[in-house]
XYZ file of C-alpha atoms in Angstrom:
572
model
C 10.713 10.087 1.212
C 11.001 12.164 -1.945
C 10.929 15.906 -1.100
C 10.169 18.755 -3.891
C 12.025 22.096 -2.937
C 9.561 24.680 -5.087
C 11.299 28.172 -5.208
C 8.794 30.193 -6.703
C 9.317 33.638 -8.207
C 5.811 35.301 -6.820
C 4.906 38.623 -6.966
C 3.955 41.297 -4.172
C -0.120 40.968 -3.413
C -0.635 38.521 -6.429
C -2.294 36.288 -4.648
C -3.977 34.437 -7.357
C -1.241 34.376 -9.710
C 1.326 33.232 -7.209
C -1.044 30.327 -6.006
C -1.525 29.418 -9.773
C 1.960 29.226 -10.233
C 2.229 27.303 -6.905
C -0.598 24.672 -8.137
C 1.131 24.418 -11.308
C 4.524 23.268 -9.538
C 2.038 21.184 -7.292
C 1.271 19.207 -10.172
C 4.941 18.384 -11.569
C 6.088 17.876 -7.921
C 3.083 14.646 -8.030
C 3.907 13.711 -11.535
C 7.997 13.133 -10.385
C 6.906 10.937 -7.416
C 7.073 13.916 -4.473
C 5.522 12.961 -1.513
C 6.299 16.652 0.359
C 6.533 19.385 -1.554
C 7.726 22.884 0.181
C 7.837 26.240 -0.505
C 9.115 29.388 0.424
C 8.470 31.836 2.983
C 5.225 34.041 2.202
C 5.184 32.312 -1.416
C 1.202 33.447 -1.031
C 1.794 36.864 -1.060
C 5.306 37.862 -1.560
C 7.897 39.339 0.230
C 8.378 42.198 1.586
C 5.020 43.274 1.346
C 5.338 45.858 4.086
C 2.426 48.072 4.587
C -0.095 46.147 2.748
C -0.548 43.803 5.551
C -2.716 46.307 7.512
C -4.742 46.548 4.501
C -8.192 45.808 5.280
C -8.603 42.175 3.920
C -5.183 41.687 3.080
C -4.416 38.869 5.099
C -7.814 36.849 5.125
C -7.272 37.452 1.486
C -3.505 35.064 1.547
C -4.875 32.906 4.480
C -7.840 32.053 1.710
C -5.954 31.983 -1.274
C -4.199 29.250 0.792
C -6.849 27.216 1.540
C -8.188 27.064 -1.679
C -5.165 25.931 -3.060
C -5.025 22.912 -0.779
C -8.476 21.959 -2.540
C -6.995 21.795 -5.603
C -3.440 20.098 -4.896
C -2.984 16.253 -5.970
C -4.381 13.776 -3.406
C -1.922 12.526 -1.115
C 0.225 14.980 -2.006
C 1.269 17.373 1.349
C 3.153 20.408 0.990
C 4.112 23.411 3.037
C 3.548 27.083 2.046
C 4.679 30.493 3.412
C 1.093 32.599 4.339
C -0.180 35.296 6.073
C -2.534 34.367 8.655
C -4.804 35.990 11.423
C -3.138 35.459 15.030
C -4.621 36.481 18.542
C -5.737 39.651 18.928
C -6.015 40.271 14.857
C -2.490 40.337 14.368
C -1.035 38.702 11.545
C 1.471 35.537 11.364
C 4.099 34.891 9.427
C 3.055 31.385 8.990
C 4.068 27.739 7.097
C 0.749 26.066 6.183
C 1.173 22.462 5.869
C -1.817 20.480 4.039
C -2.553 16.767 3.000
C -5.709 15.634 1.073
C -7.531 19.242 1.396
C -7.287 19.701 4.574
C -4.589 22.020 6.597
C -2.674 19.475 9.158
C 0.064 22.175 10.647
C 0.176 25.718 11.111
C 3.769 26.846 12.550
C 4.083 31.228 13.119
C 7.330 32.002 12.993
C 9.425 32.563 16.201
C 12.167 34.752 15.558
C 10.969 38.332 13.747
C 13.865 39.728 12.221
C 13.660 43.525 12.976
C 17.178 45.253 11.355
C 18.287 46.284 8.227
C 15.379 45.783 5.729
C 13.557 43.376 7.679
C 10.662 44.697 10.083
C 8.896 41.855 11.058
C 7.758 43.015 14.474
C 6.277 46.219 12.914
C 4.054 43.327 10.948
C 3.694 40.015 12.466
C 3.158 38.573 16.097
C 5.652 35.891 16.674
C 4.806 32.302 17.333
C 6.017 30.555 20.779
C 5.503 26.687 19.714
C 7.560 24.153 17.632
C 5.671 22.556 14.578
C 6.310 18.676 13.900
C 4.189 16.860 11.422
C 4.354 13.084 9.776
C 5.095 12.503 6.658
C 5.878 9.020 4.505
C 7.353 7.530 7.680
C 9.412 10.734 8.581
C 8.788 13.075 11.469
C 8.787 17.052 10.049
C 9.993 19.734 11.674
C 9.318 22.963 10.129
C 10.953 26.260 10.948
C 10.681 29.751 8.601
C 14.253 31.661 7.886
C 15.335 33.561 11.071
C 14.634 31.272 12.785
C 17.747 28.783 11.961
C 20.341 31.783 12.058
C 19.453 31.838 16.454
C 22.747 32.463 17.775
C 24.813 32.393 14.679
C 26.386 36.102 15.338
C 26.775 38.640 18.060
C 23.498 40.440 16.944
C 21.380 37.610 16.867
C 22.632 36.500 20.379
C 21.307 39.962 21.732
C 18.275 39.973 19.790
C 16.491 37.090 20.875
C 18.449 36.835 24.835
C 16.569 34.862 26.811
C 14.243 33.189 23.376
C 14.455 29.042 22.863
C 16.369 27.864 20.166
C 13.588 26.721 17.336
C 15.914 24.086 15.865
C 16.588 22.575 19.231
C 13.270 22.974 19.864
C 12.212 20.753 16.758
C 15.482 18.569 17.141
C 14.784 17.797 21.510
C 12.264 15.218 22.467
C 9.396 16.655 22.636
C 7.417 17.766 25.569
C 4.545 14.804 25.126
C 7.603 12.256 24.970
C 7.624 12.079 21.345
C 10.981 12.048 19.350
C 11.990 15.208 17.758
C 11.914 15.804 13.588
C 14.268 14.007 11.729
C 14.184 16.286 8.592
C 14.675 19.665 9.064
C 12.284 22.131 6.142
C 12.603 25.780 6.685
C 10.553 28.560 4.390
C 12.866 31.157 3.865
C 12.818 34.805 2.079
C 16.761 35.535 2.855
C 17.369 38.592 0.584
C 20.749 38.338 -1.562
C 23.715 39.928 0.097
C 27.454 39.487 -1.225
C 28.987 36.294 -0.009
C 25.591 35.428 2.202
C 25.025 32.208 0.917
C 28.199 30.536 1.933
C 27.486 31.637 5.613
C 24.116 30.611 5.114
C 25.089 27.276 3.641
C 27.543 26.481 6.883
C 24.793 27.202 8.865
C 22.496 24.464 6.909
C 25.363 22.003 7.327
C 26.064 22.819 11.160
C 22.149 22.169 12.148
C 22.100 19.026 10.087
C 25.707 17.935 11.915
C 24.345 18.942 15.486
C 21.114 17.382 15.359
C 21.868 14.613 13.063
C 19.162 15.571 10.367
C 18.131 16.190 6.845
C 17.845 19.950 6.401
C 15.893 21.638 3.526
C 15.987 25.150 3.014
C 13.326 26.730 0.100
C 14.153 30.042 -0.467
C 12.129 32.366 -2.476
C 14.050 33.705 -5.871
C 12.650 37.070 -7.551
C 13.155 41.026 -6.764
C 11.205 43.249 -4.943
C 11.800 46.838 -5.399
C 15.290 47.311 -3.667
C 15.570 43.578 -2.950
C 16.907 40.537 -4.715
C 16.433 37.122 -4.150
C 18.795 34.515 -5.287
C 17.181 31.285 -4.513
C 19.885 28.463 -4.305
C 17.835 26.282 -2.264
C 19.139 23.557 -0.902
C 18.998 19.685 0.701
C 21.735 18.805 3.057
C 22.607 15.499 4.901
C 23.175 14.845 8.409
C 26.889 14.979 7.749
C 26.468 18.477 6.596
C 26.706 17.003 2.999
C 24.856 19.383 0.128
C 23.034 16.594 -1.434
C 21.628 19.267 -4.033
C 21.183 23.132 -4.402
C 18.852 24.891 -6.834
C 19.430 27.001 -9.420
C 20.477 30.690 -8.661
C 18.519 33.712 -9.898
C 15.666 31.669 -11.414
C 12.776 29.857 -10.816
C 13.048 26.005 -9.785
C 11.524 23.083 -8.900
C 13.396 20.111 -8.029
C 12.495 16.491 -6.793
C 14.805 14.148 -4.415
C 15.188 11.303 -2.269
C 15.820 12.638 1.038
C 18.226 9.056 1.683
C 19.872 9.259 -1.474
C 23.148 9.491 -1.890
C 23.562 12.082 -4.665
C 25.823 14.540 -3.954
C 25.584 18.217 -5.480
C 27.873 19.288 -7.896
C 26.964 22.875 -8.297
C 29.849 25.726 -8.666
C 30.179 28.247 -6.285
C 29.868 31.606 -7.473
C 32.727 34.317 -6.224
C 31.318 38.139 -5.765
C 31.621 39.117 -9.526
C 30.245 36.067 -10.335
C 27.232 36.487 -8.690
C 26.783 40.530 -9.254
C 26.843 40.024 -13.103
C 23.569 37.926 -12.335
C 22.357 39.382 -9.465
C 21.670 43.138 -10.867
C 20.726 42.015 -14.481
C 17.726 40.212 -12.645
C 17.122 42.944 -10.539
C 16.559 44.958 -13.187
C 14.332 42.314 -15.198
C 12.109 41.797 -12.240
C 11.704 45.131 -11.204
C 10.787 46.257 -14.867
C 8.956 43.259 -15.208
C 6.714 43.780 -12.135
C 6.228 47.262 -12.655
C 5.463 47.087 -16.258
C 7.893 48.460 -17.612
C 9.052 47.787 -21.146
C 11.861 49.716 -22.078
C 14.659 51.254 -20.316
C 16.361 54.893 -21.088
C 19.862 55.295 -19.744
C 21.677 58.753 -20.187
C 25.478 57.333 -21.757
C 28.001 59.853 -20.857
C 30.898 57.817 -21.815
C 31.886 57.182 -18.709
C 32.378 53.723 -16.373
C 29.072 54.292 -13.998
C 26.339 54.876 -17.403
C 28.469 51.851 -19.478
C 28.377 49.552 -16.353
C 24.588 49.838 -16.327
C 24.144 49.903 -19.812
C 25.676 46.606 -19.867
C 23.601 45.496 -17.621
C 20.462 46.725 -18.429
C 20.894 45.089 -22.434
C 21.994 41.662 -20.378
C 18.684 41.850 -18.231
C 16.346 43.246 -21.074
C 18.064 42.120 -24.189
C 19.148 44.986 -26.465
C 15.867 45.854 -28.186
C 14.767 47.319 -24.863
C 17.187 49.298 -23.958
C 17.759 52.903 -25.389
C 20.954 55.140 -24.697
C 21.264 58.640 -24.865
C 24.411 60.903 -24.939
C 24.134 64.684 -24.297
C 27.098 65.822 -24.969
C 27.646 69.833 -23.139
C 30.048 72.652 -23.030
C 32.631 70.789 -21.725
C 32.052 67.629 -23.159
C 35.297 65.669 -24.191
C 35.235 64.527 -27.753
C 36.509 61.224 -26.724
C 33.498 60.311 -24.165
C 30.855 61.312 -27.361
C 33.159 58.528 -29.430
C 33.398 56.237 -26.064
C 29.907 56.263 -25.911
C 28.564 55.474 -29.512
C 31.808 52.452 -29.588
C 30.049 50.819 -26.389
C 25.800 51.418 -28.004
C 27.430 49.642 -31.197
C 29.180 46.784 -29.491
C 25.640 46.119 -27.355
C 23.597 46.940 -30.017
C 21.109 49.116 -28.373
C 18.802 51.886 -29.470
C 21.677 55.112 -29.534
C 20.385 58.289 -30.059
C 22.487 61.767 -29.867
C 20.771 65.528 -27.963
C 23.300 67.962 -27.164
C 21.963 70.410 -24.148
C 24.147 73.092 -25.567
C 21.493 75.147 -26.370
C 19.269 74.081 -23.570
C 22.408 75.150 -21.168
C 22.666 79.019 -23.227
C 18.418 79.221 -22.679
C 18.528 78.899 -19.151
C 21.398 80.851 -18.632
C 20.140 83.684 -20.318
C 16.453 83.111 -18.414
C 18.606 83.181 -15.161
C 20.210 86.622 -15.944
C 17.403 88.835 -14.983
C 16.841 86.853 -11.423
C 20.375 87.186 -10.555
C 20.955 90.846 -11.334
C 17.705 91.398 -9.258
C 19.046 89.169 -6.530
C 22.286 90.849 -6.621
C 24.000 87.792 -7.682
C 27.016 87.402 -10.231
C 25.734 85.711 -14.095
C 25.737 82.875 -14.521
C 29.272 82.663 -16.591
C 30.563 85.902 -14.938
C 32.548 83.566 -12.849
C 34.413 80.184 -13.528
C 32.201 77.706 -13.723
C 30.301 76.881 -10.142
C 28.402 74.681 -8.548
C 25.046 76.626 -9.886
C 26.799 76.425 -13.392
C 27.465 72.536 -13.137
C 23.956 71.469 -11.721
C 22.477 73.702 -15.079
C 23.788 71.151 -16.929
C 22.883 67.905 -14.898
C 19.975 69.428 -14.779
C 18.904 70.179 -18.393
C 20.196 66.303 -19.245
C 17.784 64.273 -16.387
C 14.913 66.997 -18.318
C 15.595 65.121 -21.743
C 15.823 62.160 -20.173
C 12.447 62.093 -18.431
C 10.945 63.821 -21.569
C 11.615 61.041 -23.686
C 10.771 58.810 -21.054
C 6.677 60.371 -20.966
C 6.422 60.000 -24.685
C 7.662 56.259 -24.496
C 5.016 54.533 -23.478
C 6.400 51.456 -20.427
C 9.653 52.819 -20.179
C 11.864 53.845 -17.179
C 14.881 56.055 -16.522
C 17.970 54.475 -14.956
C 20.262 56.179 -12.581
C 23.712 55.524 -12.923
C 25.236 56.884 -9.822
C 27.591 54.529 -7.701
C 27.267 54.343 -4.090
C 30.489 56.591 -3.105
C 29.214 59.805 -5.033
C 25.860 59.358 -3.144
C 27.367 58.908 -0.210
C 29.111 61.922 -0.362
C 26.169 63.976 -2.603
C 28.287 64.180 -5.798
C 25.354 64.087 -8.068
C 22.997 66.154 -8.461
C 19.353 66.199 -7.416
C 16.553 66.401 -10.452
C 20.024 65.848 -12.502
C 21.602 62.457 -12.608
C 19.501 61.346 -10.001
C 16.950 61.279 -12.238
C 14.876 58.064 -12.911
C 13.132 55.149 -11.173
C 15.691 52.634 -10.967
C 19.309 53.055 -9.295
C 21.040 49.493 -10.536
C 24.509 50.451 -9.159
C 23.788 52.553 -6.110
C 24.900 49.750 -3.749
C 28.665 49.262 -5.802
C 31.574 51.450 -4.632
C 33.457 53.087 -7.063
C 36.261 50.578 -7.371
C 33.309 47.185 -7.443
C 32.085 49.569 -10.408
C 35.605 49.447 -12.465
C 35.974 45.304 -11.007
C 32.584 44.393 -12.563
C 33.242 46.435 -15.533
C 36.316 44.225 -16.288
C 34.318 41.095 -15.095
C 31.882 41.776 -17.999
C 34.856 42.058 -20.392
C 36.655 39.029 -19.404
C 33.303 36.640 -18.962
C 31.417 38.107 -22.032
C 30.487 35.523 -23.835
C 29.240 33.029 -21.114
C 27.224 35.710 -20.272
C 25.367 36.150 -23.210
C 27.465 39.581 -25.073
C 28.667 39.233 -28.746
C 31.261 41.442 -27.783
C 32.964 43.087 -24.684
C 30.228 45.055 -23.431
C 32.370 47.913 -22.119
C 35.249 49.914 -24.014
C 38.536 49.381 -22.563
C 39.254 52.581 -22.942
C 36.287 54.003 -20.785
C 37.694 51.513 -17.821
C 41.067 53.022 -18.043
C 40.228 56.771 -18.269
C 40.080 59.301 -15.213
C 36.710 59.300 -13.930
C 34.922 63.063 -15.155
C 31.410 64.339 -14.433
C 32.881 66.972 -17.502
C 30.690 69.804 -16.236
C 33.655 71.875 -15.739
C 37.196 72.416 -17.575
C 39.393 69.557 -16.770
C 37.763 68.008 -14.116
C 38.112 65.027 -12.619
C 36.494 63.216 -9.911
C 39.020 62.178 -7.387
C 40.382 66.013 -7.671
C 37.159 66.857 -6.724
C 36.988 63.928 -3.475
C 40.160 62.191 -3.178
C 41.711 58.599 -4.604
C 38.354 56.270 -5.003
C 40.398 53.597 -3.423
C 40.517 55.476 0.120
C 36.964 57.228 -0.692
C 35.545 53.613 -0.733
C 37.661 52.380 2.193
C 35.918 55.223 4.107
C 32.174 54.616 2.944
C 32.565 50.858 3.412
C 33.679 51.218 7.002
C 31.403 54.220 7.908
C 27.861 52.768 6.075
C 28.656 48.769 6.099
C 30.654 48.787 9.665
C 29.326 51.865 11.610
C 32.915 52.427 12.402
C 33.870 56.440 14.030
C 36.241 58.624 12.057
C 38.611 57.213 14.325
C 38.586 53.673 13.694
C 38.762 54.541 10.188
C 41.829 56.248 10.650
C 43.233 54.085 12.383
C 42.192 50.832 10.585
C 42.980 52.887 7.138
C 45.796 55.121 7.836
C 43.569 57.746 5.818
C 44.618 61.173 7.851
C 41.789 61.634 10.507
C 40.883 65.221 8.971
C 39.953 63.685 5.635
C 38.193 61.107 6.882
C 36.285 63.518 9.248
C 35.481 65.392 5.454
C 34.364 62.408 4.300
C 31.875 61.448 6.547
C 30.428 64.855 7.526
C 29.739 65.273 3.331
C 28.365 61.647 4.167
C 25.909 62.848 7.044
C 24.889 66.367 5.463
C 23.782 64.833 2.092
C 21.039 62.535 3.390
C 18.501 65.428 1.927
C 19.584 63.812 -1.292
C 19.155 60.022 -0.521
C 15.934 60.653 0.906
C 14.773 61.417 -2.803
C 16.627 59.343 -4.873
C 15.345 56.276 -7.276
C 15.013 52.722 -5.267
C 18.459 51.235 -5.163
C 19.006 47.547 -5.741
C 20.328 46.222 -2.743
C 23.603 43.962 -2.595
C 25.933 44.680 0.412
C 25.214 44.379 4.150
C 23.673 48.150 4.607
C 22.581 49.775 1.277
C 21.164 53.309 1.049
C 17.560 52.799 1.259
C 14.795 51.578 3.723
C 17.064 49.332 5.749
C 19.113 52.664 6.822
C 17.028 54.894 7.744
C 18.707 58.351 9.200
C 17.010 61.808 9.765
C 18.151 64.786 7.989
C 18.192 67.317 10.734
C 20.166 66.002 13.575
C 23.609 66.734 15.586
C 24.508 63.908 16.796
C 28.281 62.871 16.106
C 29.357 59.233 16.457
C 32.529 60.653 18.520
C 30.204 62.245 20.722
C 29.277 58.415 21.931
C 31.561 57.967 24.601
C 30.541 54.243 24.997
């Protein structure tokens, strides 16, 4: 058999043009000699589409679009494709279509319904209860969709589905009318790109195909969605648990291959760096690509967070697109105006120059009459405060946004890293500013790694130069809205800041364990976290965060703002 592993880039709700693009890779899949041709999970209509599936026609609408496609596939050709459908009782499926000559052979709804982090498939979908086998040139099919080949493969997914049947065994065990069970193995999948995933997702290919002594194909969809990215890398493995051939990563592609050949892949893994200098370039291309947006605007200060995503943002848009701003202030180093113009030269972006001096002077001066009527000391009566500081945030995420409306297609970037929004060290309608927030899932000291990653790799990937000043890498990190500030005066060493935020957000460790895992003193870890919990007023309103790590700020963590609940208070 020759199988075609399709990983389409589709669109949210673009039904027609995903199904165009799928009939297009249809047609090449035919033309190479592919007699099965699979893609990935909800290639109809995208993934996540979240509410839109109670939309009223939504789901007849990708159950359709589906069916009409099968029409116009090549003749003998069958292939499998991620839909919506209509269940019992009007409830959708998350559903693998399989078709042959027009006609839809298999339907398989999807057993295990992720419900954690981002995913919340049992807010969505009803979940199916019955293996799906079909035929195939000679071979017997088993089809399975994403969650449901990670069954058992960690603590969580033990509890989740206690007392559920195993789908692979189910497709792998003779089957309950005496037929054998599937000797290939094809699962649909929408796994989201996390840091080091896909090597735990890979072992898990190559221990199914091992244990059940089967082909396994995995098709996994490759794109962005708002906050989510994914990477692709689908893949064919042998029943040794040999990768016979993975797909390309971050991009669209269609492969065809002889499920009993012997070619073995030859791919390179990617290490972390590696794969977040492609991973939040083409977040950033997709999501400006799907939401129409043309050009970027990035605020430059000079420092590592705005030249990390100005590097990125000219890899993922080219230079042309990308336009940098520095507004220098009162307190302003001369040095971060100079770092800033070096690093728009070496890119070769649009670099333009607004001071918010006077800006800063205007609203102080509007601001006098309120305070003395409030009873409250000048602004500038005292040494610069919080009030003082935010002024100028402030007046620098107006200019932004201001150029941004007269710019026809273009978007703000945020350029805060995830330990100062952790903590709230930004500053809301300030730097949080924008629509996009490409490094709100790196700590601190990733920020400063990938920095140096982009230096060292530059020209494999794609800069003329080093993208990021040496100088701004090495420098004490400054917000500069005070006289010689620096961050980690403000919070403390990144290094342990980081430590904290990992364990607290990515672990759900107590104060406790952190201490004790850390050797951080408890009291400043107990600072840390209770600036963590009293500054989700801020996350709720910041810019859609690309995700990358296990548990990014965003919709898969979901706290309330008002509560009193302290994790030492769990005496569990």
């Amino acid at each position: 058999m020759k199988i075609a592993l399709a990983q389409l880039n589709p669109t949210v709700a673009d039904i027609a043009g995903n199904t165009a693009r799928a009939l297009e890779m249809l047609n090449s899949a035919s033309d190479a000699g592919a007699d099965l041709v699979v893609f990935p999970e909800l290639a109809v209509s995208a993934y996540p589409h979240k509410d839109l599936v109670f939309e009223r026609g939504f789901v007849h609408a990708c159950e359709h679009a589906a069916d009409a496609l099968a029409q116009h596939a090549p003749a003998d050709l069958t292939f499998a494709i991620g839909s919506l459908v209509v269940g019992e009782h009007g409830r959708a499926h998350n559903a693998a279509l399989v078709y042959r000559n027009g006609s839809r052979i298999a339907t398989y709804a999807k057993r295990l319904l992720p419900t954690y982090d981002v995913f919340d498939e049992d807010r969505f979908y009803a979940h199916g209860d019955e293996p799906c086998i079909f035929e195939c040139a000679g071979l017997r099919v088993g089809v399975c969709i994403c969650e449901d080949l990670w069954f058992g493969r960690d603590a969580g997914s033990e509890h989740r589905y206690a007392g559920r049947q195993d789908p692979v065994h189910a497709l792998c065990d003779t089957q309950p009318d005496g037929s054998t069970g599937a000797e290939l193995i094809v699962s649909l999948s929408a796994s989201p790109y996390v840091i080091g995933k896909h090597a735990k997702h890979t072992r898990i290919l190559c221990d199914h195909a091992r244990r059940h002594s089967v082909h396994v194909a995995s098709v996994n969809l490759v794109g962005a969605h708002d906050e989510i990215i994914f990477d692709g890398r689908s893949s064919l493995v042998s029943p040794d648990g040999t990768t016979i051939h993975q797909c390309g990563a971050f991009a669209e592609d269609i492969v065809v291959l002889d499920v009993d050949g012997t070619k073995v892949s030859t791919h390179t893994q990617m290490d972390d760096l590696d794969e977040l200098a492609h991973a939040l370039p083409f977040g950033i291309h997709e999501y400006c690509a799907k939401t129409g947006h043309e050009k970027v605007i990035i605020g430059l200060s000079g420092g590592i967070d705005s030249a990390l995503v100005a590097a990125l943002a000219a890899r993922a848009l080219g230079p042309e697109s990308v336009i940098c701003v520095a507004m220098p202030g009162p307190y302003s180093s001369a040095h971060s105006l100079t770092d800033a113009r070096t690093q728009a030269n070496a890119l070769g972006v649009q670099y333009i120059e607004a001071p918010i001096a006077d800006a800063f002077i205007g609203i102080r001066a509007t601001l006098d009459a309120p305070f003395d009527l409030l009873h409250q000391p000048r602004i500038g009566a005292v040494s610069p405060d919080l009030a003082e500081q935010n002024i100028q945030a402030r007046a620098r995420g107006l200019v932004l946004m201001t150029i941004s409306n007269r710019i026809p297609r273009s978007l703000v970037l945020t350029t805060g890293n995830k330990s100062e929004i952790a903590v709230g060290y930004c500053t809301l309608y300030g730097d949080m500013c924008g629509g996009l927030a490409p490094i709100s899932d790196l700590v601190k000291t990733r920020v400063w790694d990938l920095s140096r990653y982009l230096n060292e790799h530059h020209a494999r990937l794609g800069f003329a130069y080093p993208p990021i000043p040496q100088q701004v890498i090495d420098k004490p990190p400054s917000a500069e809205l005070a006289p010689d500030q620096t961050d980690e005066a403000d919070l403390m060493k990144y290094a342990d800041l980081d430590a904290i935020v990992e364990l607290h957000i990515e672990h759900a460790l107590d104060e406790q364990s952190i201490a004790t895992q850390t050797g951080i003193a408890l009291s400043e870890v107990q600072r840390i976290v209770r600036r963590i919990r009293i500054n989700e007023y801020k996350r709720k309103q910041m810019a859609t965060g690309l995700k990358v790590t296990g548990k990014a700020f965003g919709y898969g963590r979901r706290f309330p703002i008002a509560h009193r609940f302290k994790l030492s208070d769990n005496n569990d």
